[in-house]
Coordinates of C-alpha atoms in Angstrom, one line a residue:
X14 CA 19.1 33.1 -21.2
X15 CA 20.8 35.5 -23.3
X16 CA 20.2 35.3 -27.0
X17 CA 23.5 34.5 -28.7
X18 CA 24.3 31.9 -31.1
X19 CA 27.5 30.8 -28.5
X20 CA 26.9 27.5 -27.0
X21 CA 28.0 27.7 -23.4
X22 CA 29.5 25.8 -20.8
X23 CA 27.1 25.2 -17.6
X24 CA 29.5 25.8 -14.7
X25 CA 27.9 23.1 -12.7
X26 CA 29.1 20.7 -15.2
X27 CA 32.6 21.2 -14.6
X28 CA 34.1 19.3 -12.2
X29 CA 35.7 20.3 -9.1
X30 CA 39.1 19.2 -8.1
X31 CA 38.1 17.3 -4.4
X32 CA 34.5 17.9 -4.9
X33 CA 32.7 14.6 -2.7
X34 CA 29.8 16.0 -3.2
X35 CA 28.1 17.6 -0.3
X36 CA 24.7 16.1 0.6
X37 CA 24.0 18.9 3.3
X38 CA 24.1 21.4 0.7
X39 CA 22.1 19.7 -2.0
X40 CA 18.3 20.0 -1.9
X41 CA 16.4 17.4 -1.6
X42 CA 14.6 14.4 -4.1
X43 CA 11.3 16.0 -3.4
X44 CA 12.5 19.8 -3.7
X45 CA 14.4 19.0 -6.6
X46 CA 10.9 17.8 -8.5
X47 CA 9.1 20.4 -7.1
X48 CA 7.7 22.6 -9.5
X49 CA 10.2 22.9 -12.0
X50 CA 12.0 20.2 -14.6
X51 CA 14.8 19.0 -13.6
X52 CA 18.0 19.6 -16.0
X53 CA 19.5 15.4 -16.1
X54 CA 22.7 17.4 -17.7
X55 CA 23.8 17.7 -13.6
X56 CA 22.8 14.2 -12.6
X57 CA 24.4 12.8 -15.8
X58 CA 27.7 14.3 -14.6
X59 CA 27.6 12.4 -11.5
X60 CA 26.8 9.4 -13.1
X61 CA 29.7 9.7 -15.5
X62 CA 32.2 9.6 -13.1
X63 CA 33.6 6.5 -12.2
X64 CA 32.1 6.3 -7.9
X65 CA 28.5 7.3 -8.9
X66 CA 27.9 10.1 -6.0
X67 CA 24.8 9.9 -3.6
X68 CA 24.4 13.6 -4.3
X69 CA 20.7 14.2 -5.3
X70 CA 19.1 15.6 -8.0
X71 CA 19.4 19.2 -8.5
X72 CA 16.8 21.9 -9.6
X73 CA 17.9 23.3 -13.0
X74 CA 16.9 26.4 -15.2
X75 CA 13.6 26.3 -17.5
X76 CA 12.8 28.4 -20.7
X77 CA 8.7 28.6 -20.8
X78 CA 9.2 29.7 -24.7
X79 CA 11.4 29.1 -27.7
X80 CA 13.1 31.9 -29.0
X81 CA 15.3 29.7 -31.9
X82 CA 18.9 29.7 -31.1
X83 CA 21.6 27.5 -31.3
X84 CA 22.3 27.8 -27.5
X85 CA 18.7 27.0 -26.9
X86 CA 18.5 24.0 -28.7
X87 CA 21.6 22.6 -27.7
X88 CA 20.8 22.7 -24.4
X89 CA 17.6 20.7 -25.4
X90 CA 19.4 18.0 -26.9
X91 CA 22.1 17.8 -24.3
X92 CA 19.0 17.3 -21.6
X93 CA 17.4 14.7 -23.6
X94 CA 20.7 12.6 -24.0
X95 CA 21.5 13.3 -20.7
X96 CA 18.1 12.0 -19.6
X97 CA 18.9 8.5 -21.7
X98 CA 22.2 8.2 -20.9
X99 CA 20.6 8.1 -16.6
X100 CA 17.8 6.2 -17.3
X101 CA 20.1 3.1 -19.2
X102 CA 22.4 3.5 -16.3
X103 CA 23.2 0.0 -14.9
X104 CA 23.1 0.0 -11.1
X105 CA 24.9 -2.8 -9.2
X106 CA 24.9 -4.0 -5.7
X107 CA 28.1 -4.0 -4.1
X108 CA 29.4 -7.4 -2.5
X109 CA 28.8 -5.9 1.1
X110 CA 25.8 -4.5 0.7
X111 CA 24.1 -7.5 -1.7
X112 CA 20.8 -9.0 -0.5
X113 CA 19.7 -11.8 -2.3
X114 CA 15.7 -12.1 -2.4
X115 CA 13.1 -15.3 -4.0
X116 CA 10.2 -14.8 -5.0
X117 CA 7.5 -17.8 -3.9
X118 CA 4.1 -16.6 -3.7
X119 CA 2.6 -19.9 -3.0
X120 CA 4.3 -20.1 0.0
X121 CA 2.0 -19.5 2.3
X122 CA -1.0 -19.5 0.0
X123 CA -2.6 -21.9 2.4
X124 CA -2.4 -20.1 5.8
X125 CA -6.0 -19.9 6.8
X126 CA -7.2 -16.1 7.4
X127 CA -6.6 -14.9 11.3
X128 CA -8.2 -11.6 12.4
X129 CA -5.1 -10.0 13.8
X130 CA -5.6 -7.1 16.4
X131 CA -3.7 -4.4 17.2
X132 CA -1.6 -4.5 20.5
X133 CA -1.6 -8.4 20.3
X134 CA 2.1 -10.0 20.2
X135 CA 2.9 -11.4 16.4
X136 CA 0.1 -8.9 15.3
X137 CA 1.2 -7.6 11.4
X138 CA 2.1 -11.3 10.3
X139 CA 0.2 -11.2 6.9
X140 CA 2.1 -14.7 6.3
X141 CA -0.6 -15.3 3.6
X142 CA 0.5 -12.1 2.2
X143 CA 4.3 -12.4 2.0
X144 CA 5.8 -13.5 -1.1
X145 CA 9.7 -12.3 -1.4
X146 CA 11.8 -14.1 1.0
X147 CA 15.5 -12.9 1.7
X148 CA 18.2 -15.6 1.2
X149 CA 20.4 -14.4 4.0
X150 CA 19.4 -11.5 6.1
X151 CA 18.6 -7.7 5.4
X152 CA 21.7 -5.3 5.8
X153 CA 21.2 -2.5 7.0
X154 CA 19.2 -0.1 9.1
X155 CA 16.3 -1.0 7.1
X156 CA 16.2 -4.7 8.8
X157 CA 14.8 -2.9 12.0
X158 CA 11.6 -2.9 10.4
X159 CA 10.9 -4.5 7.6
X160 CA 10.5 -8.1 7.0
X161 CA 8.9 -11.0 9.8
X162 CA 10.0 -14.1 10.2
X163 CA 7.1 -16.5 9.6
X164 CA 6.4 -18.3 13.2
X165 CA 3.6 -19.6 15.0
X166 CA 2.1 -22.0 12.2
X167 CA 2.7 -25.8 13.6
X168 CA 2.0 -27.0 9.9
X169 CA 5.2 -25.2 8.5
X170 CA 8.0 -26.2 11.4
X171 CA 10.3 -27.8 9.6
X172 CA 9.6 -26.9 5.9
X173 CA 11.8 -25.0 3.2
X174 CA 12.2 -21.3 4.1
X175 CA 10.5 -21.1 7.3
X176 CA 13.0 -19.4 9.4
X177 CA 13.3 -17.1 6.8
X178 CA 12.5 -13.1 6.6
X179 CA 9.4 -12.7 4.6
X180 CA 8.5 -9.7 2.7
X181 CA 5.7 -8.2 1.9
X182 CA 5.0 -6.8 -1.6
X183 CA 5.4 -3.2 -0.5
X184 CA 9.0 -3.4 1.7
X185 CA 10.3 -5.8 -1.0
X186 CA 9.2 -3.4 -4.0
X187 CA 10.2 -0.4 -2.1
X188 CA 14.0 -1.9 -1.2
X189 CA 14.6 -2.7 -4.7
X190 CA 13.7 0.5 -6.0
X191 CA 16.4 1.7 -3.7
X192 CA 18.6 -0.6 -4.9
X193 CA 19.3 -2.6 -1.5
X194 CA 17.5 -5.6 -2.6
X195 CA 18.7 -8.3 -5.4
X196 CA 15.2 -10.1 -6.0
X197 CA 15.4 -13.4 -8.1
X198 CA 13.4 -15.3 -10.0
X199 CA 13.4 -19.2 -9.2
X200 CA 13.9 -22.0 -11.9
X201 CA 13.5 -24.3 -9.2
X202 CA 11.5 -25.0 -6.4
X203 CA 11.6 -23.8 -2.7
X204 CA 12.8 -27.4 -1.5
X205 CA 16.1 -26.5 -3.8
X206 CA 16.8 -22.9 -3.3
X207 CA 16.4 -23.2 0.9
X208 CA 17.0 -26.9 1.1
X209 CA 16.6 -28.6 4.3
X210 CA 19.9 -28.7 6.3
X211 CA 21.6 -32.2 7.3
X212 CA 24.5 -33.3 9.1
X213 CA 27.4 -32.4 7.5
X214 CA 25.9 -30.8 4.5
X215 CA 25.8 -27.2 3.6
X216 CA 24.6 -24.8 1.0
X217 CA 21.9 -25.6 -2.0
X218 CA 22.1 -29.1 -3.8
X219 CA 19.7 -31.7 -4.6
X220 CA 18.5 -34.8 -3.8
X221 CA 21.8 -36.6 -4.5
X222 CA 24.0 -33.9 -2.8
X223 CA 25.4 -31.8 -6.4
X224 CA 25.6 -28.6 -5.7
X225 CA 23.9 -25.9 -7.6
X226 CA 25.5 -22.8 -9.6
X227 CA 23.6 -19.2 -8.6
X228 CA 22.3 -19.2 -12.2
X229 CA 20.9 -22.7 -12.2
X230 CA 18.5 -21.7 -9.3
X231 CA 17.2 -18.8 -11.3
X232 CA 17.8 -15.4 -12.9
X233 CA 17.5 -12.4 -11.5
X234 CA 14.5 -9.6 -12.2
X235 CA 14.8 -6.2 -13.8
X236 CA 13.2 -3.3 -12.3
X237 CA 10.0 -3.7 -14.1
X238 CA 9.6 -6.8 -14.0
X239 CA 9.3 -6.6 -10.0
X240 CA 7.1 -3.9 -11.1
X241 CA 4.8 -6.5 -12.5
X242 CA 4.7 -8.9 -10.3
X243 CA 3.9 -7.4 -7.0
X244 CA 1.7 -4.3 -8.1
X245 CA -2.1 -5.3 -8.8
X246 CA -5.4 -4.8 -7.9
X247 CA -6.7 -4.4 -4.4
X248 CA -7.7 -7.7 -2.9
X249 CA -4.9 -9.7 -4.7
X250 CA -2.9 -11.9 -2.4
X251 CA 0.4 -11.0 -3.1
X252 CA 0.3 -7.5 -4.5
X253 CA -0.5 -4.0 -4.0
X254 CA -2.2 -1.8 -5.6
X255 CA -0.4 0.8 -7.0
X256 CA -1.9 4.0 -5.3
X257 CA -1.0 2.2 -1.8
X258 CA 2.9 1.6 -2.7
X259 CA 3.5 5.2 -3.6
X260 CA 2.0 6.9 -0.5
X261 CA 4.1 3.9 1.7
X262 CA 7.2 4.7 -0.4
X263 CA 6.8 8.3 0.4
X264 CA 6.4 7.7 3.8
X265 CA 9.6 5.4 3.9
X266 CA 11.4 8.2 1.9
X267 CA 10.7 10.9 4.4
X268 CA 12.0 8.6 7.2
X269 CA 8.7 7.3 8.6
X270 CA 8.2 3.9 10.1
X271 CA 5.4 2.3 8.7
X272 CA 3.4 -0.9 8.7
X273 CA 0.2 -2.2 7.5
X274 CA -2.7 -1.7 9.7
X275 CA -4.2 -4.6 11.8
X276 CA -7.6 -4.3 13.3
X277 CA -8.4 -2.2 15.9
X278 CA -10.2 -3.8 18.8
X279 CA -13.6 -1.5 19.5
X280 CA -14.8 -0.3 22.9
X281 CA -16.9 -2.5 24.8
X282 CA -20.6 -1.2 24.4
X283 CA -22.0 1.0 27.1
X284 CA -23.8 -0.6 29.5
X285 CA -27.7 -0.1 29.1
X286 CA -28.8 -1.0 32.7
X287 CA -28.1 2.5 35.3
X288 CA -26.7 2.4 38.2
X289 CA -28.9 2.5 41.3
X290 CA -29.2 5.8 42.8
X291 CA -31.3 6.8 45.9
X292 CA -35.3 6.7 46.5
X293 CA -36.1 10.0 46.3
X294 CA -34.1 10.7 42.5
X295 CA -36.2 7.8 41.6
X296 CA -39.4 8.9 42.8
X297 CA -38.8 12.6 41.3
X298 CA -37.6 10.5 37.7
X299 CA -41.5 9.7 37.6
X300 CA -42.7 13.1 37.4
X301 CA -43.6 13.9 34.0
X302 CA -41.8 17.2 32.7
X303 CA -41.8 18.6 29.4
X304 CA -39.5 18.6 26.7
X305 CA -38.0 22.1 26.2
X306 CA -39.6 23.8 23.1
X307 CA -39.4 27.2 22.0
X308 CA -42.5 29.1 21.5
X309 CA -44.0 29.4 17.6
X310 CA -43.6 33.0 17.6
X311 CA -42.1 35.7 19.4
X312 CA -38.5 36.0 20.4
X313 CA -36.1 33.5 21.1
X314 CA -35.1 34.7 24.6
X315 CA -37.4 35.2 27.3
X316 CA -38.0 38.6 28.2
X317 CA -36.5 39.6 31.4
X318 CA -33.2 40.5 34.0
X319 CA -30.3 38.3 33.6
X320 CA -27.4 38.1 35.7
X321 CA -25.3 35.5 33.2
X322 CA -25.0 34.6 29.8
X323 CA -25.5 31.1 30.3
X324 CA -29.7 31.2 30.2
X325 CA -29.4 33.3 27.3
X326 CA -27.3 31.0 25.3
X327 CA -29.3 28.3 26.5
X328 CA -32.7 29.3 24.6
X329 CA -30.7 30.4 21.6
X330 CA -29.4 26.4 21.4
X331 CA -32.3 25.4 19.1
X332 CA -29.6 22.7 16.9
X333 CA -28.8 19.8 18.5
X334 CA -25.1 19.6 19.2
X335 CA -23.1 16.5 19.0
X336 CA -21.1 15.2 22.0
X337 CA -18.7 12.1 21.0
X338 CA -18.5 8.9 23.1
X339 CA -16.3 6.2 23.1
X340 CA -18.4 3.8 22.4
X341 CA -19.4 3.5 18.3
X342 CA -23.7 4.2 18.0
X343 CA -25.3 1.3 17.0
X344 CA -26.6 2.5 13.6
X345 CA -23.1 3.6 12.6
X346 CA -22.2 1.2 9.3
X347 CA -19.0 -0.9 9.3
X348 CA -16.3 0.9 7.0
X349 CA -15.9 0.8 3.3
X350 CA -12.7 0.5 1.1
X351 CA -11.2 3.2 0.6
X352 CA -12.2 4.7 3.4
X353 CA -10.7 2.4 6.3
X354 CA -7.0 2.2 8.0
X355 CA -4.2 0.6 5.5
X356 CA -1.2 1.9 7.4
X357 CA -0.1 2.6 10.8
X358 CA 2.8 5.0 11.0
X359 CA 5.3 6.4 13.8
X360 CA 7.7 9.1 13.5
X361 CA 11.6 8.1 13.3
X362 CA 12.1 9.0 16.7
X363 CA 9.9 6.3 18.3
X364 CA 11.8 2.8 18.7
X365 CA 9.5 0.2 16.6
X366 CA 9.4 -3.9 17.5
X367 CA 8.2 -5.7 14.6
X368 CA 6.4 -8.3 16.8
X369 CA 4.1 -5.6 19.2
X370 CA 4.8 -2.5 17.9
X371 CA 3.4 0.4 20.2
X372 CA 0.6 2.4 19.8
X373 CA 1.0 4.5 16.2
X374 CA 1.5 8.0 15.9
X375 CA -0.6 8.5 12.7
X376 CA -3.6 6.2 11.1
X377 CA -3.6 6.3 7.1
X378 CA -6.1 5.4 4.6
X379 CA -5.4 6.1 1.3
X380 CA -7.7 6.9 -1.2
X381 CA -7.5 7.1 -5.2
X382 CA -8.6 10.8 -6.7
X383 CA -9.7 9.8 -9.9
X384 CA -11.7 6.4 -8.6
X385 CA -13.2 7.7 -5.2
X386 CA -15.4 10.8 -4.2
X387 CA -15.1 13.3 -1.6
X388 CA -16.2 11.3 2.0
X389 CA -19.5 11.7 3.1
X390 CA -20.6 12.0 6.5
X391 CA -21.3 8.3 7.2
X392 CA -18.1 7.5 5.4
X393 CA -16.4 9.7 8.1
X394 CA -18.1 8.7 10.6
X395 CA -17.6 4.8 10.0
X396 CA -14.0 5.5 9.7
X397 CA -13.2 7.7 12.7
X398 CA -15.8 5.5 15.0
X399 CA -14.9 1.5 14.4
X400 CA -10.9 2.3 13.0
X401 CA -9.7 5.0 15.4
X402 CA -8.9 4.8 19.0
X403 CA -10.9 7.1 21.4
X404 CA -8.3 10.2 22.2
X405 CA -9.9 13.1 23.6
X406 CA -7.8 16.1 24.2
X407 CA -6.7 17.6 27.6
X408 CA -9.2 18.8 29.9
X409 CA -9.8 22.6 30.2
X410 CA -8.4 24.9 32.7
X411 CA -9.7 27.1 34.7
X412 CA -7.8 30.8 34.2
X413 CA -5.5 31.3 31.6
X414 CA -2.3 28.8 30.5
X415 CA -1.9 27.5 27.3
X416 CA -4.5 24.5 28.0
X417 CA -7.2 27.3 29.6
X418 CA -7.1 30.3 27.3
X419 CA -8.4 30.7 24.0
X420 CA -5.3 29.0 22.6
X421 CA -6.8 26.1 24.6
X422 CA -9.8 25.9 22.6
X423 CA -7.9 25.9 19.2
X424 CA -5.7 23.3 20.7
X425 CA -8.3 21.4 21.4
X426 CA -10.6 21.5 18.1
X427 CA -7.5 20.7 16.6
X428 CA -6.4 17.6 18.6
X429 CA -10.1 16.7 18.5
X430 CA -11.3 13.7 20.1
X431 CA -10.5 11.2 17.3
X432 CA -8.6 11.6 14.2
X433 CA -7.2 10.1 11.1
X434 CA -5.4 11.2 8.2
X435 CA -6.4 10.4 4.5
X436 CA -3.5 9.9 1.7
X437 CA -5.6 11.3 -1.7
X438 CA -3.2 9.7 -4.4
X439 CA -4.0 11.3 -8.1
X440 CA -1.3 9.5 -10.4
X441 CA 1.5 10.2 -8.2
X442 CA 0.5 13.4 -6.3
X443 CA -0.1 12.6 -2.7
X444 CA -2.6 15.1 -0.6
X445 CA -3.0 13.9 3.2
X446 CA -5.7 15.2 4.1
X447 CA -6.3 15.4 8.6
X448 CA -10.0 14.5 9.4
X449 CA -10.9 14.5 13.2
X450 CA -14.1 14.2 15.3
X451 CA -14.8 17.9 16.9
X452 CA -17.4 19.1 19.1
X453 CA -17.4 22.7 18.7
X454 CA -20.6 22.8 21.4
X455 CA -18.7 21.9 24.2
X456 CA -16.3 24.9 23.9
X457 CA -18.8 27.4 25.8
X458 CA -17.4 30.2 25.2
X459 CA -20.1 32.3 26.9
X460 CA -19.4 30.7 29.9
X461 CA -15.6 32.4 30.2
X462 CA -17.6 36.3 30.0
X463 CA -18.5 36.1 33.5
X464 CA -21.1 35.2 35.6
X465 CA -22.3 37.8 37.7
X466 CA -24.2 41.1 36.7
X467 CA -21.1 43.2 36.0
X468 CA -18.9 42.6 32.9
X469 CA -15.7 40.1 33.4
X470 CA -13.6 43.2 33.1
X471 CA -13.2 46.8 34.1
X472 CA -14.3 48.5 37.6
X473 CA -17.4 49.5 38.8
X474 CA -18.6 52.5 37.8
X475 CA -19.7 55.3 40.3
X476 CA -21.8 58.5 40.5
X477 CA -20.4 60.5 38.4
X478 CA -17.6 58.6 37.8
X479 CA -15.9 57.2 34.8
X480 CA -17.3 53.6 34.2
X481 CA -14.7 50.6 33.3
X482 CA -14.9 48.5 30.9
X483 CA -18.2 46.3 30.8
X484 CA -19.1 47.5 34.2
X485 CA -21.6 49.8 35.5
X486 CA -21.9 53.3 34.0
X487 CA -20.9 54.3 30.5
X488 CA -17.7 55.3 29.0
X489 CA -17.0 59.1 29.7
X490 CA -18.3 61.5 32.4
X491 CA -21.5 61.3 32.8
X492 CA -24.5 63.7 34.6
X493 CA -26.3 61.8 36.7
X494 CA -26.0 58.1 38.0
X495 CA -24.5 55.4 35.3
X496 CA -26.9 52.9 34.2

């Protein structure tokens, strides 16, 4: 900034004749917060006018010192008032777009608790945990999947608001922070707001058929006030907690599907009784043999000719490796808050139903930084065993290709054979962080060398010849026989 006691124009806050306000161009909400503070002097020019543009917020210039001018400190003031004047902006729902929402959290406060599983159909309901209900129906491309439609309970048919989309506390928090849902607070009850229909009757009225003014139903509820009623603690009916709504806001935001987790149905254990196999296995399975032990001194490999790697690396394996299996071990502990699946998300591409929705691309836990520690290895293990499906990667290749080669094994270790990905939320600032179940052991890497006496590559060297590569004889002209 140049140090003059002018007060300048910004150029961006001029108007431009047949400027709509191109949302390719603009950056995005994230980019825009990113690193630097954002000058409100640009948004506050968009909210001035008199068709508030969807253009997003963008990145303005910083001073990291004071240097005392006029220009300076106007520019400070203009931010600040710019900031106020956004922040009391009144938003309003347009007559097309308006979606009406109650709240009636003692709805289904009596549903008794179901274990839902995932893959069954109607799996997701949480009908105990659905308290905003939508007067009409959600406009929108948002209505693919948000919301259910309460169904299924015999005790309910009938009764106020059943056919009704339900929301949970998340998708209705999350709607009407994007302003696409008008939630309401009731001055009467259920039976009056979504009365029971009869013939020839229409709309909300009472018992003796007077029909009832939008504002004698109830009033409708700021921003914080939505706020306050459906964030809480964890294990609220009703609510979430605070940590969970912003990592499922972020997800919605970046244009992830996303629903809450159900239960994942576990592996049946493996069987303990073997198969039968022939007399003469079982007769040699009741010879005694020895474990494998290494002697207490000495060196680790046996003196001695080898023709392959593969005995050598054999007697240097002195840690046991660990192989996964399907099937959870027995003495692995059920998982822990925070540590277990809240979310199950899909990427925009893959078509959703809210009744079965298909297998999920990722599996999220989210975890509070400044109330939870770093996982330990039971923690891990807990969640990737009993809340993960079994998905091992591709089997190897023999040769080269991308699935055979040493790009294979990366591929692999990365795809690992289950694998979950952990939200770490510190006041705002999301982390996911990508834990999987490896098994570096069974990528044998000495097994690709070769397997016979000469190296993998290179030609065989002759008398007085020039040796290849890992063969026999040495590099160079030698002068007598190569070794």
């Amino acid at each position: 900034m140049a140090f003059d006691d002018e007060d300048p124009v910004p150029a961006a806050l001029v108007p431009k004749a047949g400027d709509q306000g191109g949302a390719d161009d603009a950056p995005s909400l994230e980019d825009a917060l990113a690193e630097e503070t954002q000058d409100f002097r640009l948004f506050a020019a968009l909210v001035n006018k008199n068709q508030p543009s969807g253009k997003t917020l963008r990145r303005g210039e910083k001073d990291f010192e004071s240097h005392g001018t006029r220009a300076q400190q106007g520019a400070l003031d203009a931010s600040r008032q710019a900031m106020l004047d956004v922040l009391s902006y009144t938003r309003a729902h347009k007559p097309k777009d308006h979606t009406r929402a109650w709240y009636f959290p003692d709805k289904w406060a009596d549903v008794p608790l179901a274990e839902e599983k995932e893959g069954e159909k109607g799996a997701g309901l949480w009908a105990r945990e659905r308290v905003v209900v939508v007067e009409d129906e959600i406009r929108g491309p948002l209505s693919q999947n948000t919301g259910r439609i309460v169904t299924g309970l015999e005790a309910y048919k009938g009764t106020p608001g059943y056919l009704k989309t339900w929301l949970l506390p998340e998708e209705a928090l999350y709607m009407v922070e994007r302003g696409s849902l008008d939630l309401w607070w009731p001055a009467r009850g259920i039976e009056d707001v979504f009365p029971i229909p009869k013939d020839g009757e229409s709309g909300t009225s009472d018992r003796d058929g007077r029909q009832f003014e939008d504002f004698e139903l109830g009033v409708p509820l700021s921003f914080q006030a939505a706020y306050a009623l459906l964030i809480g603690e964890d294990g609220q009916r009703g609510k979430v907690s605070l940590e969970k709504y912003q990592v499922y806001a972020n997800l919605r935001r970046t244009g992830y599907k996303i629903m809450r987790a159900t239960v994942m149905p576990l592996p049946p254990p493996a069987p303990t009784d073997s198969p039968p196999q022939a007399l003469w296995k079982w007769l040699i399975s009741l010879i005694p043999t020895a474990p494998r032990s290494h002697p207490p001194y000495g060196p680790l490999v046996k003196p001695g000719f080898y023709r392959s790697y593969n005995p050598i690396f054999t007697q240097l394996a002195l840690v046991p490796r660990h192989k996964p299996t399907p099937q959870p071990q027995l003495t692995t502990p059920e998982p822990q808050d925070p540590f277990r699946i809240h979310f199950h998300v899909w990427k925009s591409s893959t078509p959703v139903a809210k009744t079965k929705p298909p297998t999920p691309d990722f599996r999220i836990a989210v975890a509070d930084a400044r109330a939870s520690d770093v996982p330990t290895l039971e923690e891990l293990t807990a969640l990737l065993e009993h809340c993960t499906p079994w998905d091992p990667p591709a089997p190897k290749k023999d040769g080269g290709g991308a699935k055979g080669g040493v790009g294979g094994v990366y591929h692999r270790l990365k795809h690992a054979w289950r694998n979950v990905i952990v939200a770490v939320n510190d006041r705002g600032i999301i982390s996911y962080l990508r834990f999987g179940e490896m098994a570096f052991a069974e990528e044998r890497l000495y097994e690709r060398v070769g397997g016979g006496g000469r190296g993998g590559k290179g030609k065989r060297g002759g008398r007085f010849g020039r040796g290849g590569r890992g063969g026999r004889g040495g590099r160079g002209r030698g002068g007598g026989r190569g070794g």
